[in-house]
Short mmCIF file of C-alpha atoms in Angstrom, two decimals:
data_model
loop_
_atom_site.label_atom_id
_atom_site.label_comp_id
_atom_site.label_asym_id
_atom_site.label_seq_id
_atom_site.Cartn_x
_atom_site.Cartn_y
_atom_site.Cartn_z
CA UNK C 1 5.45 4.00 -4.41
CA UNK C 2 9.23 3.85 -4.75
CA UNK C 3 9.70 7.55 -4.03
CA UNK C 4 7.43 7.38 -0.98
CA UNK C 5 9.36 4.37 0.34
CA UNK C 6 12.66 6.23 -0.12
CA UNK C 7 11.38 9.36 1.59
CA UNK C 8 9.73 7.33 4.35
CA UNK C 9 12.84 5.38 5.25
CA UNK C 10 14.99 8.53 5.17
CA UNK C 11 12.49 10.24 7.51
CA UNK C 12 13.68 7.70 10.07
CA UNK C 13 17.30 8.74 9.63
CA UNK C 14 20.14 8.99 7.11
CA UNK C 15 21.02 5.79 5.26
CA UNK C 16 23.72 4.51 2.97
CA UNK C 17 22.45 3.82 -0.54
CA UNK C 18 22.86 0.04 -0.23
CA UNK C 19 20.99 0.00 3.11
CA UNK C 20 18.16 2.04 1.62
CA UNK C 21 17.92 -0.43 -1.27
CA UNK C 22 17.78 -3.37 1.17
CA UNK C 23 14.96 -1.78 3.20
CA UNK C 24 12.92 -0.83 0.17
CA UNK C 25 13.33 -4.32 -1.28
CA UNK C 26 12.24 -5.91 2.01
CA UNK C 27 9.18 -3.66 2.17
CA UNK C 28 7.95 -4.31 -1.33
CA UNK C 29 8.96 -7.95 -1.20
CA UNK C 30 8.61 -10.40 -4.02
CA UNK C 31 5.62 -8.63 -5.55
CA UNK C 32 7.61 -5.64 -6.75
CA UNK C 33 11.34 -6.24 -6.69
CA UNK C 34 13.48 -3.10 -6.71
CA UNK C 35 16.17 -2.96 -9.36
CA UNK C 36 19.13 -0.63 -9.51
CA UNK C 37 17.59 0.62 -12.77
CA UNK C 38 14.60 2.01 -10.88
CA UNK C 39 16.06 2.86 -7.45
CA UNK C 40 19.02 5.00 -8.45
CA UNK C 41 17.12 7.11 -11.01
CA UNK C 42 14.50 7.74 -8.28
CA UNK C 43 17.26 8.77 -5.85
CA UNK C 44 18.66 11.13 -8.51
CA UNK C 45 15.22 12.66 -9.19
CA UNK C 46 14.59 13.26 -5.48
CA UNK C 47 18.05 14.73 -5.02
CA UNK C 48 17.65 17.10 -8.00
CA UNK C 49 14.26 18.15 -6.62
CA UNK C 50 15.91 19.06 -3.32
CA UNK C 51 13.95 16.44 -1.35
CA UNK C 52 17.03 14.60 -0.19
CA UNK C 53 20.77 15.13 0.02
CA UNK C 54 23.56 12.80 -0.97
CA UNK C 55 26.97 13.16 0.64
CA UNK C 56 30.08 11.05 0.35
CA UNK C 57 30.78 8.56 3.10
CA UNK C 58 34.57 8.27 3.17
CA UNK C 59 34.41 5.69 5.97
CA UNK C 60 32.51 3.32 3.68
CA UNK C 61 34.92 3.51 0.75
CA UNK C 62 34.97 4.88 -2.75
CA UNK C 63 31.64 5.56 -4.46
CA UNK C 64 29.69 5.11 -1.20
CA UNK C 65 27.37 7.79 0.02
CA UNK C 66 24.84 8.59 2.72
CA UNK C 67 21.37 9.89 1.91
CA UNK C 68 19.35 12.14 4.15
CA UNK C 69 15.97 13.83 3.97
CA UNK C 70 15.70 17.62 3.62
CA UNK C 71 12.97 19.76 5.14
CA UNK C 72 11.36 19.94 1.68
CA UNK C 73 11.57 16.12 1.47
CA UNK C 74 9.81 15.73 4.80
CA UNK C 75 7.07 18.11 3.69
CA UNK C 76 6.70 16.24 0.39
CA UNK C 77 6.50 12.87 2.15
CA UNK C 78 3.84 14.17 4.57
CA UNK C 79 1.78 15.51 1.65
CA UNK C 80 2.02 12.14 -0.15
CA UNK C 81 0.79 10.45 3.02
CA UNK C 82 -2.05 12.91 3.58
CA UNK C 83 -3.37 12.60 0.02
CA UNK C 84 -2.35 9.30 -1.54
CA UNK C 85 -3.37 8.91 -5.16
CA UNK C 86 -6.35 6.65 -5.81
CA UNK C 87 -4.08 3.88 -7.15
CA UNK C 88 -2.15 4.01 -3.87
CA UNK C 89 -5.39 3.28 -2.02
CA UNK C 90 -6.66 0.56 -4.37
CA UNK C 91 -3.42 -1.35 -5.05
CA UNK C 92 -2.51 -3.73 -2.23
CA UNK C 93 1.28 -3.29 -2.37
CA UNK C 94 1.14 0.45 -2.89
CA UNK C 95 -1.27 0.86 0.01
CA UNK C 96 1.05 -1.11 2.25
CA UNK C 97 3.88 1.29 1.43
CA UNK C 98 1.58 4.15 2.50
CA UNK C 99 0.65 2.21 5.62
CA UNK C 100 4.28 1.54 6.51
CA UNK C 101 4.91 5.26 6.92
CA UNK C 102 1.47 6.57 7.90
CA UNK C 103 2.56 7.04 11.52
CA UNK C 104 4.83 9.87 10.31
CA UNK C 105 1.68 11.97 9.94
CA UNK C 106 1.46 13.79 13.28
CA UNK C 107 -2.36 14.13 13.17
CA UNK C 108 -4.33 10.96 13.92
CA UNK C 109 -7.35 12.46 12.11
CA UNK C 110 -5.24 12.64 8.92
CA UNK C 111 -4.08 9.06 9.43
CA UNK C 112 -7.67 7.91 9.87
CA UNK C 113 -8.83 9.79 6.75
CA UNK C 114 -6.44 7.65 4.68
CA UNK C 115 -7.64 4.47 6.42
CA UNK C 116 -11.25 5.43 5.75
CA UNK C 117 -10.51 5.73 2.05
CA UNK C 118 -9.07 2.22 2.02
CA UNK C 119 -12.05 0.81 3.96
CA UNK C 120 -14.50 2.46 1.55
CA UNK C 121 -12.66 0.90 -1.34
CA UNK C 122 -12.64 -2.54 0.25
CA UNK C 123 -16.38 -2.38 0.91
CA UNK C 124 -17.29 -1.90 -2.75
CA UNK C 125 -18.48 -5.09 -4.51
CA UNK C 126 -15.81 -6.39 -6.85
CA UNK C 127 -14.29 -9.57 -8.18
CA UNK C 128 -11.56 -10.81 -10.44
CA UNK C 129 -14.27 -12.38 -12.60
CA UNK C 130 -17.63 -11.03 -13.79
CA UNK C 131 -20.82 -12.14 -15.49
CA UNK C 132 -21.44 -8.99 -17.53
CA UNK C 133 -21.30 -6.31 -14.80
CA UNK C 134 -22.08 -8.62 -11.89
CA UNK C 135 -19.10 -9.70 -9.76
CA UNK C 136 -18.90 -13.49 -9.46
CA UNK C 137 -18.55 -15.11 -6.05
CA UNK C 138 -16.13 -17.96 -5.36
CA UNK C 139 -19.06 -20.34 -5.03
CA UNK C 140 -20.08 -19.53 -8.61
CA UNK C 141 -16.70 -20.42 -10.14
CA UNK C 142 -16.09 -24.00 -11.33
CA UNK C 143 -12.36 -23.60 -12.01
CA UNK C 144 -10.61 -24.62 -8.75
CA UNK C 145 -7.71 -22.18 -9.23
CA UNK C 146 -9.92 -19.20 -9.90
CA UNK C 147 -12.08 -20.22 -6.96
CA UNK C 148 -8.88 -20.40 -4.87
CA UNK C 149 -8.00 -16.87 -5.94
CA UNK C 150 -11.36 -15.58 -4.78
CA UNK C 151 -11.35 -17.53 -1.52
CA UNK C 152 -7.86 -16.31 -0.62
CA UNK C 153 -8.71 -12.76 -1.55
CA UNK C 154 -11.92 -12.99 0.50
CA UNK C 155 -10.00 -14.00 3.62
CA UNK C 156 -7.42 -11.28 3.11
CA UNK C 157 -10.10 -8.63 2.53
CA UNK C 158 -12.08 -9.74 5.57
CA UNK C 159 -9.00 -9.55 7.83
CA UNK C 160 -8.02 -6.13 6.52
CA UNK C 161 -11.55 -4.71 6.89
CA UNK C 162 -11.74 -6.06 10.46
CA UNK C 163 -8.41 -4.38 11.34
CA UNK C 164 -9.45 -1.11 9.67
CA UNK C 165 -12.80 -1.02 11.50
CA UNK C 166 -11.12 -1.76 14.84
CA UNK C 167 -8.48 0.94 14.25
CA UNK C 168 -11.08 3.47 13.19
CA UNK C 169 -13.61 2.48 15.85
CA UNK C 170 -16.21 1.75 13.16
CA UNK C 171 -18.91 -0.86 13.57
CA UNK C 172 -19.43 -3.33 10.73
CA UNK C 173 -22.53 -2.78 8.59
CA UNK C 174 -25.80 -4.11 9.95
CA UNK C 175 -25.62 -6.90 7.36
CA UNK C 176 -21.98 -8.01 7.63
CA UNK C 177 -21.18 -8.80 4.03
CA UNK C 178 -17.81 -10.21 5.00
CA UNK C 179 -19.18 -13.73 4.59
CA UNK C 180 -20.15 -13.08 0.98
CA UNK C 181 -17.27 -11.00 -0.24
CA UNK C 182 -15.31 -11.94 -3.32
CA UNK C 183 -11.87 -10.39 -3.23
CA UNK C 184 -9.76 -7.72 -1.63
CA UNK C 185 -12.08 -5.16 -3.10
CA UNK C 186 -15.02 -6.17 -0.98
CA UNK C 187 -18.28 -7.91 -0.53
CA UNK C 188 -20.78 -8.95 -3.11
CA UNK C 189 -24.44 -8.28 -2.69
CA UNK C 190 -26.22 -11.10 -0.87
CA UNK C 191 -28.12 -13.59 -3.00
CA UNK C 192 -31.87 -13.23 -2.78
#
């Protein structure tokens, strides 16, 4: 996630290290704060791999530098966007990093293939809480905080699935399970 964010922001133009850190921190927000202990080693790895270049910025003062993407870095970023790992599709924050840079893929069909993977994931029945293997619905949870988790996740999942379907030009299933879904992972089977 961190490396893709670095490559994605540099694909938009060269940046000073402190500006890159600010943008990455704003993108990942409070859920995954970016520390110097993770950002600068990632910058060093990407630089050693030839995916980005670091050059001194004398106008900014001592120890300041500007980072830019190499051709190999652009190719690597595009490959990461074309074929995100499964955990980058299933994890909300990681997927949003992919989504933030998906427009860099020049082929809309490739963009939509990534969105379809996310939609398929969101349409699988899931929950934060289970009765054996059966996902529990918010209405089945007595604890008000756990119920709140499921209700909030349901609304988020419903909104994201609606946006994905509209973007992809996909009709909702005949039985729209959005009213019975549990969490960001998708709908539960209807009660009989």
